[in-house]
Short mmCIF file of N, CA and C in Angstrom, two decimals:
data_model
loop_
_atom_site.label_atom_id
_atom_site.label_comp_id
_atom_site.label_asym_id
_atom_site.label_seq_id
_atom_site.Cartn_x
_atom_site.Cartn_y
_atom_site.Cartn_z
N MET A 8 -39.18 -51.43 -11.61
CA MET A 8 -38.15 -50.44 -11.79
C MET A 8 -36.98 -51.00 -12.59
N ARG A 9 -36.57 -52.21 -12.33
CA ARG A 9 -35.35 -52.71 -12.95
C ARG A 9 -35.66 -53.78 -13.98
N LEU A 10 -34.70 -54.01 -14.81
CA LEU A 10 -34.83 -55.10 -15.75
C LEU A 10 -34.68 -56.40 -14.99
N LYS A 11 -35.51 -57.37 -15.27
CA LYS A 11 -35.52 -58.61 -14.49
C LYS A 11 -34.20 -59.36 -14.53
N LYS A 12 -33.41 -59.16 -15.56
CA LYS A 12 -32.15 -59.89 -15.68
C LYS A 12 -31.02 -59.25 -14.86
N ILE A 13 -31.18 -58.01 -14.48
CA ILE A 13 -30.13 -57.33 -13.72
C ILE A 13 -30.33 -57.65 -12.24
N LYS A 14 -29.33 -58.30 -11.68
CA LYS A 14 -29.42 -58.71 -10.28
C LYS A 14 -28.41 -57.96 -9.40
N ARG A 15 -27.40 -57.35 -10.04
CA ARG A 15 -26.34 -56.70 -9.29
C ARG A 15 -25.81 -55.52 -10.09
N VAL A 16 -25.60 -54.41 -9.40
CA VAL A 16 -24.96 -53.25 -10.02
C VAL A 16 -23.76 -52.85 -9.15
N VAL A 17 -22.77 -52.28 -9.80
CA VAL A 17 -21.59 -51.78 -9.11
C VAL A 17 -21.51 -50.29 -9.35
N ILE A 18 -21.42 -49.53 -8.27
CA ILE A 18 -21.28 -48.08 -8.35
C ILE A 18 -19.90 -47.73 -7.82
N GLU A 19 -19.04 -47.23 -8.69
CA GLU A 19 -17.71 -46.79 -8.28
C GLU A 19 -17.79 -45.31 -7.96
N ILE A 20 -17.43 -44.97 -6.75
CA ILE A 20 -17.56 -43.60 -6.28
C ILE A 20 -16.20 -42.94 -6.18
N PHE A 21 -16.05 -41.85 -6.87
CA PHE A 21 -14.90 -40.96 -6.75
C PHE A 21 -15.50 -39.57 -6.74
N SER A 22 -15.73 -39.03 -5.54
CA SER A 22 -16.55 -37.83 -5.43
C SER A 22 -16.02 -36.86 -4.38
N PRO A 23 -15.94 -35.57 -4.76
CA PRO A 23 -15.60 -34.54 -3.77
C PRO A 23 -16.83 -34.14 -2.94
N GLY A 24 -17.98 -34.73 -3.24
CA GLY A 24 -19.21 -34.42 -2.51
C GLY A 24 -20.25 -33.82 -3.42
N GLY A 25 -21.25 -33.26 -2.81
CA GLY A 25 -22.35 -32.68 -3.58
C GLY A 25 -23.53 -32.40 -2.68
N GLY A 26 -24.67 -32.19 -3.30
CA GLY A 26 -25.86 -31.82 -2.55
C GLY A 26 -26.52 -32.99 -1.86
N VAL A 27 -27.01 -32.73 -0.66
CA VAL A 27 -27.64 -33.78 0.13
C VAL A 27 -28.90 -34.31 -0.54
N PHE A 28 -29.66 -33.45 -1.19
CA PHE A 28 -30.90 -33.90 -1.84
C PHE A 28 -30.61 -34.72 -3.09
N HIS A 29 -29.54 -34.37 -3.81
CA HIS A 29 -29.14 -35.17 -4.96
C HIS A 29 -28.70 -36.56 -4.50
N ALA A 30 -27.92 -36.60 -3.43
CA ALA A 30 -27.48 -37.88 -2.88
C ALA A 30 -28.68 -38.70 -2.41
N GLN A 31 -29.64 -38.04 -1.79
CA GLN A 31 -30.82 -38.76 -1.30
C GLN A 31 -31.60 -39.38 -2.45
N LYS A 32 -31.67 -38.70 -3.57
CA LYS A 32 -32.34 -39.26 -4.75
C LYS A 32 -31.64 -40.53 -5.22
N ILE A 33 -30.31 -40.49 -5.28
CA ILE A 33 -29.54 -41.66 -5.71
C ILE A 33 -29.76 -42.81 -4.72
N ILE A 34 -29.72 -42.52 -3.44
CA ILE A 34 -29.92 -43.55 -2.42
C ILE A 34 -31.32 -44.14 -2.50
N SER A 35 -32.31 -43.31 -2.78
CA SER A 35 -33.68 -43.81 -2.93
C SER A 35 -33.78 -44.80 -4.08
N LEU A 36 -33.12 -44.50 -5.20
CA LEU A 36 -33.11 -45.43 -6.33
C LEU A 36 -32.38 -46.72 -5.97
N MET A 37 -31.28 -46.60 -5.24
CA MET A 37 -30.55 -47.78 -4.79
C MET A 37 -31.44 -48.64 -3.89
N ASP A 38 -32.14 -48.00 -2.96
CA ASP A 38 -33.02 -48.72 -2.04
C ASP A 38 -34.16 -49.42 -2.79
N GLU A 39 -34.69 -48.76 -3.80
CA GLU A 39 -35.75 -49.37 -4.59
C GLU A 39 -35.24 -50.63 -5.29
N PHE A 40 -34.04 -50.54 -5.87
CA PHE A 40 -33.44 -51.69 -6.54
C PHE A 40 -33.20 -52.83 -5.54
N LYS A 41 -32.69 -52.49 -4.36
CA LYS A 41 -32.44 -53.50 -3.34
C LYS A 41 -33.75 -54.13 -2.86
N SER A 42 -34.81 -53.34 -2.76
CA SER A 42 -36.09 -53.88 -2.29
C SER A 42 -36.67 -54.90 -3.26
N GLU A 43 -36.22 -54.86 -4.50
CA GLU A 43 -36.67 -55.82 -5.51
C GLU A 43 -35.72 -57.01 -5.62
N GLY A 44 -34.82 -57.15 -4.66
CA GLY A 44 -33.91 -58.28 -4.63
C GLY A 44 -32.56 -58.03 -5.25
N GLY A 45 -32.31 -56.83 -5.74
CA GLY A 45 -31.02 -56.52 -6.36
C GLY A 45 -29.95 -56.24 -5.32
N VAL A 46 -28.70 -56.39 -5.73
CA VAL A 46 -27.55 -56.09 -4.89
C VAL A 46 -26.86 -54.87 -5.48
N VAL A 47 -26.56 -53.89 -4.62
CA VAL A 47 -25.83 -52.69 -5.04
C VAL A 47 -24.47 -52.72 -4.36
N GLU A 48 -23.43 -52.96 -5.16
CA GLU A 48 -22.07 -52.91 -4.63
C GLU A 48 -21.55 -51.50 -4.82
N THR A 49 -21.08 -50.90 -3.73
CA THR A 49 -20.43 -49.59 -3.83
C THR A 49 -18.94 -49.81 -3.62
N ARG A 50 -18.14 -49.03 -4.37
CA ARG A 50 -16.69 -49.14 -4.30
C ARG A 50 -16.08 -47.75 -4.19
N SER A 51 -15.06 -47.65 -3.37
CA SER A 51 -14.30 -46.41 -3.27
C SER A 51 -12.82 -46.76 -3.26
N ASP A 52 -12.11 -46.27 -4.26
CA ASP A 52 -10.67 -46.54 -4.29
C ASP A 52 -9.85 -45.26 -4.26
N GLY A 53 -10.52 -44.13 -4.10
CA GLY A 53 -9.80 -42.86 -4.06
C GLY A 53 -10.39 -41.92 -3.04
N ALA A 54 -11.48 -41.26 -3.42
CA ALA A 54 -12.07 -40.24 -2.56
C ALA A 54 -13.59 -40.36 -2.57
N SER A 55 -14.16 -40.46 -1.39
CA SER A 55 -15.62 -40.44 -1.23
C SER A 55 -15.93 -39.48 -0.10
N PHE A 56 -16.15 -38.24 -0.47
CA PHE A 56 -16.34 -37.19 0.53
C PHE A 56 -17.80 -36.75 0.57
N SER A 57 -18.26 -36.41 1.77
CA SER A 57 -19.56 -35.78 1.96
C SER A 57 -20.68 -36.61 1.33
N ALA A 58 -21.37 -36.09 0.33
CA ALA A 58 -22.46 -36.83 -0.31
C ALA A 58 -21.94 -38.12 -0.95
N GLY A 59 -20.70 -38.13 -1.39
CA GLY A 59 -20.10 -39.35 -1.94
C GLY A 59 -19.98 -40.43 -0.88
N PHE A 60 -19.62 -40.05 0.34
CA PHE A 60 -19.56 -41.00 1.46
C PHE A 60 -20.96 -41.50 1.80
N TYR A 61 -21.92 -40.61 1.81
CA TYR A 61 -23.32 -40.94 2.11
C TYR A 61 -23.82 -42.00 1.13
N ILE A 62 -23.53 -41.82 -0.15
CA ILE A 62 -23.93 -42.79 -1.18
C ILE A 62 -23.15 -44.10 -1.00
N PHE A 63 -21.86 -44.00 -0.73
CA PHE A 63 -21.05 -45.20 -0.51
C PHE A 63 -21.67 -46.08 0.58
N ALA A 64 -22.03 -45.46 1.70
CA ALA A 64 -22.57 -46.20 2.84
C ALA A 64 -23.91 -46.87 2.52
N ALA A 65 -24.58 -46.40 1.48
CA ALA A 65 -25.91 -46.93 1.12
C ALA A 65 -25.84 -48.24 0.35
N GLY A 66 -24.66 -48.70 0.01
CA GLY A 66 -24.54 -49.97 -0.71
C GLY A 66 -25.12 -51.13 0.10
N SER A 67 -25.35 -52.24 -0.57
CA SER A 67 -25.88 -53.44 0.11
C SER A 67 -24.87 -53.91 1.14
N ARG A 68 -25.36 -54.30 2.30
CA ARG A 68 -24.49 -54.86 3.34
C ARG A 68 -23.71 -56.04 2.78
N GLY A 69 -22.42 -56.06 3.09
CA GLY A 69 -21.55 -57.11 2.58
C GLY A 69 -20.95 -56.77 1.23
N HIS A 70 -21.38 -55.65 0.63
CA HIS A 70 -20.95 -55.29 -0.73
C HIS A 70 -20.45 -53.84 -0.80
N ARG A 71 -20.04 -53.28 0.31
CA ARG A 71 -19.45 -51.93 0.32
C ARG A 71 -17.94 -52.11 0.41
N MET A 72 -17.30 -51.99 -0.74
CA MET A 72 -15.89 -52.33 -0.87
C MET A 72 -15.03 -51.07 -1.00
N VAL A 73 -13.89 -51.10 -0.35
CA VAL A 73 -13.05 -49.92 -0.31
C VAL A 73 -11.57 -50.33 -0.44
N TYR A 74 -10.80 -49.46 -1.06
CA TYR A 74 -9.35 -49.64 -1.07
C TYR A 74 -8.87 -49.21 0.32
N PRO A 75 -7.95 -49.94 0.94
CA PRO A 75 -7.57 -49.64 2.32
C PRO A 75 -7.08 -48.21 2.55
N TYR A 76 -6.47 -47.61 1.53
CA TYR A 76 -5.91 -46.27 1.71
C TYR A 76 -6.72 -45.19 1.00
N ALA A 77 -7.93 -45.53 0.59
CA ALA A 77 -8.85 -44.51 0.07
C ALA A 77 -9.14 -43.53 1.21
N GLU A 78 -9.65 -42.37 0.87
CA GLU A 78 -10.04 -41.39 1.88
C GLU A 78 -11.54 -41.17 1.79
N LEU A 79 -12.19 -41.22 2.93
CA LEU A 79 -13.63 -40.97 3.02
C LEU A 79 -13.84 -39.87 4.05
N MET A 80 -14.90 -39.09 3.88
CA MET A 80 -15.11 -37.96 4.78
C MET A 80 -16.60 -37.65 4.92
N TRP A 81 -17.00 -37.34 6.14
CA TRP A 81 -18.36 -36.89 6.45
C TRP A 81 -18.25 -35.62 7.27
N HIS A 82 -19.18 -34.71 7.11
CA HIS A 82 -19.14 -33.44 7.84
C HIS A 82 -20.54 -32.89 8.00
N GLU A 83 -20.64 -31.78 8.71
CA GLU A 83 -21.93 -31.13 8.89
C GLU A 83 -22.43 -30.60 7.54
N ILE A 84 -23.74 -30.65 7.35
CA ILE A 84 -24.33 -30.05 6.16
C ILE A 84 -24.06 -28.56 6.21
N GLN A 85 -23.62 -28.00 5.08
CA GLN A 85 -23.11 -26.64 5.12
C GLN A 85 -24.01 -25.58 4.51
N SER A 86 -24.91 -25.96 3.62
CA SER A 86 -25.67 -24.93 2.93
C SER A 86 -26.91 -25.52 2.27
N LEU A 87 -27.90 -24.69 2.08
CA LEU A 87 -29.08 -25.06 1.30
C LEU A 87 -29.16 -24.25 0.01
N THR A 88 -28.15 -23.46 -0.26
CA THR A 88 -28.14 -22.60 -1.44
C THR A 88 -28.33 -23.43 -2.70
N GLY A 89 -29.19 -22.94 -3.58
CA GLY A 89 -29.38 -23.59 -4.86
C GLY A 89 -30.50 -24.61 -4.89
N TYR A 90 -31.27 -24.73 -3.82
CA TYR A 90 -32.34 -25.72 -3.79
C TYR A 90 -33.72 -25.09 -3.97
N GLY A 91 -33.77 -23.88 -4.49
CA GLY A 91 -35.05 -23.28 -4.84
C GLY A 91 -35.73 -22.51 -3.73
N PHE A 92 -35.10 -22.41 -2.58
CA PHE A 92 -35.68 -21.59 -1.53
C PHE A 92 -34.58 -20.90 -0.75
N VAL A 93 -34.92 -19.73 -0.24
CA VAL A 93 -33.97 -18.94 0.55
C VAL A 93 -34.69 -18.51 1.81
N ILE A 94 -34.05 -18.71 2.95
CA ILE A 94 -34.58 -18.25 4.22
C ILE A 94 -33.92 -16.91 4.49
N ASP A 95 -34.69 -15.83 4.39
CA ASP A 95 -34.12 -14.50 4.55
C ASP A 95 -35.12 -13.60 5.25
N THR A 96 -35.15 -13.72 6.57
CA THR A 96 -36.05 -12.92 7.41
C THR A 96 -35.24 -12.35 8.56
N PRO A 97 -35.84 -11.51 9.40
CA PRO A 97 -35.09 -11.00 10.55
C PRO A 97 -34.54 -12.12 11.45
N SER A 98 -35.21 -13.24 11.49
CA SER A 98 -34.73 -14.35 12.32
C SER A 98 -34.16 -15.48 11.46
N SER A 99 -33.69 -15.12 10.27
CA SER A 99 -33.26 -16.15 9.31
C SER A 99 -32.08 -16.98 9.80
N SER A 100 -31.17 -16.41 10.56
CA SER A 100 -30.05 -17.20 11.05
C SER A 100 -30.53 -18.35 11.93
N GLU A 101 -31.48 -18.07 12.79
CA GLU A 101 -32.05 -19.12 13.64
C GLU A 101 -32.76 -20.16 12.80
N GLU A 102 -33.53 -19.72 11.81
CA GLU A 102 -34.27 -20.65 10.97
C GLU A 102 -33.33 -21.50 10.11
N LYS A 103 -32.30 -20.88 9.56
CA LYS A 103 -31.32 -21.64 8.78
C LYS A 103 -30.68 -22.71 9.65
N ALA A 104 -30.30 -22.35 10.86
CA ALA A 104 -29.68 -23.31 11.77
C ALA A 104 -30.66 -24.44 12.09
N ARG A 105 -31.92 -24.13 12.31
CA ARG A 105 -32.91 -25.15 12.62
C ARG A 105 -33.06 -26.14 11.47
N VAL A 106 -33.16 -25.63 10.25
CA VAL A 106 -33.32 -26.49 9.08
C VAL A 106 -32.07 -27.34 8.86
N LEU A 107 -30.89 -26.75 8.95
CA LEU A 107 -29.65 -27.50 8.76
C LEU A 107 -29.50 -28.59 9.83
N LYS A 108 -29.84 -28.26 11.08
CA LYS A 108 -29.77 -29.26 12.16
C LYS A 108 -30.76 -30.40 11.90
N HIS A 109 -31.94 -30.06 11.42
CA HIS A 109 -32.94 -31.08 11.08
C HIS A 109 -32.38 -32.03 10.01
N LEU A 110 -31.83 -31.47 8.96
CA LEU A 110 -31.27 -32.29 7.88
C LEU A 110 -30.09 -33.13 8.37
N GLN A 111 -29.23 -32.53 9.19
CA GLN A 111 -28.06 -33.25 9.71
C GLN A 111 -28.49 -34.41 10.60
N LYS A 112 -29.46 -34.16 11.46
CA LYS A 112 -29.94 -35.22 12.37
C LYS A 112 -30.45 -36.41 11.57
N GLY A 113 -31.23 -36.16 10.54
CA GLY A 113 -31.75 -37.25 9.71
C GLY A 113 -30.65 -38.04 9.03
N ARG A 114 -29.63 -37.36 8.50
CA ARG A 114 -28.53 -38.06 7.83
C ARG A 114 -27.70 -38.85 8.83
N ASN A 115 -27.38 -38.25 9.99
CA ASN A 115 -26.59 -38.96 11.00
C ASN A 115 -27.36 -40.15 11.56
N GLU A 116 -28.65 -39.96 11.76
CA GLU A 116 -29.50 -41.05 12.26
C GLU A 116 -29.44 -42.24 11.29
N TRP A 117 -29.54 -41.94 9.99
CA TRP A 117 -29.49 -42.99 8.97
C TRP A 117 -28.10 -43.63 8.90
N LEU A 118 -27.04 -42.80 8.90
CA LEU A 118 -25.68 -43.34 8.84
C LEU A 118 -25.38 -44.24 10.04
N ALA A 119 -25.95 -43.94 11.18
CA ALA A 119 -25.75 -44.78 12.37
C ALA A 119 -26.28 -46.20 12.14
N THR A 120 -27.24 -46.35 11.24
CA THR A 120 -27.75 -47.69 10.93
C THR A 120 -26.85 -48.42 9.93
N ARG A 121 -25.90 -47.71 9.35
CA ARG A 121 -25.04 -48.28 8.30
C ARG A 121 -23.64 -48.62 8.80
N GLY A 122 -23.34 -48.30 10.06
CA GLY A 122 -22.02 -48.57 10.60
C GLY A 122 -22.09 -48.90 12.07
N ASN A 123 -20.94 -48.77 12.74
CA ASN A 123 -20.84 -49.12 14.15
C ASN A 123 -20.87 -47.92 15.09
N LEU A 124 -21.04 -46.72 14.57
CA LEU A 124 -21.10 -45.53 15.41
C LEU A 124 -22.55 -45.13 15.66
N THR A 125 -22.80 -44.61 16.85
CA THR A 125 -24.15 -44.12 17.15
C THR A 125 -24.33 -42.74 16.52
N GLU A 126 -25.55 -42.30 16.47
CA GLU A 126 -25.84 -40.96 15.98
C GLU A 126 -25.08 -39.91 16.79
N GLU A 127 -25.01 -40.09 18.09
CA GLU A 127 -24.32 -39.15 18.97
C GLU A 127 -22.82 -39.15 18.70
N GLU A 128 -22.24 -40.33 18.47
CA GLU A 128 -20.81 -40.41 18.16
C GLU A 128 -20.51 -39.74 16.83
N LEU A 129 -21.36 -39.95 15.84
CA LEU A 129 -21.17 -39.27 14.55
C LEU A 129 -21.25 -37.76 14.73
N ASP A 130 -22.24 -37.31 15.49
CA ASP A 130 -22.40 -35.87 15.71
C ASP A 130 -21.15 -35.29 16.36
N GLN A 131 -20.58 -35.99 17.33
CA GLN A 131 -19.37 -35.52 17.99
C GLN A 131 -18.19 -35.45 17.02
N LYS A 132 -18.09 -36.43 16.13
CA LYS A 132 -16.96 -36.49 15.19
C LYS A 132 -17.02 -35.39 14.13
N ILE A 133 -18.22 -34.91 13.81
CA ILE A 133 -18.34 -33.91 12.75
C ILE A 133 -18.59 -32.50 13.27
N ARG A 134 -18.87 -32.34 14.53
CA ARG A 134 -19.19 -31.01 15.05
C ARG A 134 -18.03 -30.05 14.82
N ASN A 135 -18.28 -29.04 14.01
CA ASN A 135 -17.31 -27.99 13.68
C ASN A 135 -16.03 -28.50 13.01
N ARG A 136 -16.11 -29.70 12.42
CA ARG A 136 -14.94 -30.23 11.71
C ARG A 136 -15.37 -31.35 10.78
N GLU A 137 -14.43 -31.80 9.98
CA GLU A 137 -14.68 -32.91 9.07
C GLU A 137 -14.18 -34.21 9.71
N PHE A 138 -14.91 -35.28 9.48
CA PHE A 138 -14.56 -36.61 9.99
C PHE A 138 -13.92 -37.39 8.85
N TRP A 139 -12.58 -37.45 8.86
CA TRP A 139 -11.82 -38.13 7.82
C TRP A 139 -11.49 -39.55 8.27
N MET A 140 -11.52 -40.48 7.32
CA MET A 140 -11.14 -41.86 7.62
C MET A 140 -10.55 -42.49 6.37
N THR A 141 -9.60 -43.37 6.59
CA THR A 141 -9.08 -44.17 5.47
C THR A 141 -10.07 -45.30 5.21
N GLY A 142 -9.85 -46.01 4.13
CA GLY A 142 -10.69 -47.17 3.84
C GLY A 142 -10.63 -48.19 4.95
N LYS A 143 -9.43 -48.40 5.49
CA LYS A 143 -9.28 -49.35 6.60
C LYS A 143 -10.09 -48.90 7.80
N GLN A 144 -10.04 -47.61 8.12
CA GLN A 144 -10.83 -47.10 9.24
C GLN A 144 -12.33 -47.19 8.95
N ALA A 145 -12.72 -46.94 7.69
CA ALA A 145 -14.13 -47.06 7.33
C ALA A 145 -14.63 -48.48 7.58
N LYS A 146 -13.77 -49.46 7.30
CA LYS A 146 -14.13 -50.86 7.59
C LYS A 146 -14.24 -51.06 9.09
N ASP A 147 -13.29 -50.52 9.84
CA ASP A 147 -13.34 -50.64 11.31
C ASP A 147 -14.60 -49.99 11.88
N TYR A 148 -15.02 -48.87 11.31
CA TYR A 148 -16.23 -48.18 11.76
C TYR A 148 -17.51 -48.85 11.26
N GLY A 149 -17.37 -49.84 10.37
CA GLY A 149 -18.53 -50.57 9.87
C GLY A 149 -19.20 -49.95 8.66
N PHE A 150 -18.61 -48.90 8.08
CA PHE A 150 -19.20 -48.29 6.89
C PHE A 150 -18.79 -49.02 5.62
N ALA A 151 -17.69 -49.75 5.67
CA ALA A 151 -17.23 -50.58 4.55
C ALA A 151 -17.21 -52.03 5.02
N ASP A 152 -17.39 -52.94 4.08
CA ASP A 152 -17.48 -54.36 4.43
C ASP A 152 -16.25 -55.16 4.03
N GLY A 153 -15.47 -54.67 3.09
CA GLY A 153 -14.31 -55.41 2.63
C GLY A 153 -13.41 -54.53 1.79
N PHE A 154 -12.29 -55.11 1.35
CA PHE A 154 -11.30 -54.36 0.60
C PHE A 154 -11.28 -54.75 -0.86
N ILE A 155 -10.94 -53.80 -1.70
CA ILE A 155 -10.87 -54.00 -3.14
C ILE A 155 -9.53 -54.62 -3.51
N GLY A 156 -9.56 -55.67 -4.29
CA GLY A 156 -8.40 -56.17 -4.99
C GLY A 156 -7.26 -56.76 -4.18
N GLU A 157 -6.14 -56.88 -4.85
CA GLU A 157 -4.98 -57.58 -4.32
C GLU A 157 -4.29 -56.84 -3.17
N HIS A 158 -4.60 -55.57 -2.99
CA HIS A 158 -3.95 -54.78 -1.94
C HIS A 158 -4.70 -54.90 -0.62
N ALA A 159 -5.59 -55.84 -0.53
CA ALA A 159 -6.40 -55.97 0.68
C ALA A 159 -5.55 -56.25 1.90
N ILE A 160 -5.94 -55.66 2.98
CA ILE A 160 -5.27 -55.91 4.25
C ILE A 160 -5.92 -57.14 4.87
N GLN A 161 -5.12 -58.11 5.20
CA GLN A 161 -5.64 -59.33 5.82
C GLN A 161 -5.83 -59.08 7.30
N GLN A 162 -6.98 -59.36 7.78
CA GLN A 162 -7.28 -59.14 9.21
C GLN A 162 -6.91 -60.35 10.03
#
C-alpha cells in the first residue's frame, strides 16, 4: 500500500465532522499503513468534532498530539441520510433507531480501546448531548498522547 520510504505521516485535523462511513474509510487506510510498520501522527490544534474526533483518536499510540486548548467533541450518530439507502416503512422509526444504535455501539466500543473511558462511560457522556473536551481533557481521557508545540502544559 505505501511507498517503502515513507515511515511516518502527519494528519492535521481541523474538522466540524462528517459521515461515519467516510471516517471509517480514512481510519481503515490509516490502520493499513500502521500494519505495515508506519506511524500515523494525528494533530488537532483547533477543532476536531464528531468524525474528526474519531479520526484523531485513530492515530498511532504515542503520536496523537493536541493543542491544550483545542476543542474536541463526540456525540451520538445522528443520521444515515445520503448513504444510498432509506428506511421508510410503517416501523421505520424503530428500524432507524436499531441501525443507529448498532453503528453507535461499534464506534463507542472502538473508541473505548483508544482512551481511558469504557464503552458504557462514553455512552453516558453522549446520550442526548455532545461530549465536549479541551485538548488537555482529551489527554486526561487518554484520547491524546501529548501536546503540540511550545504552549504545552507541563504535567
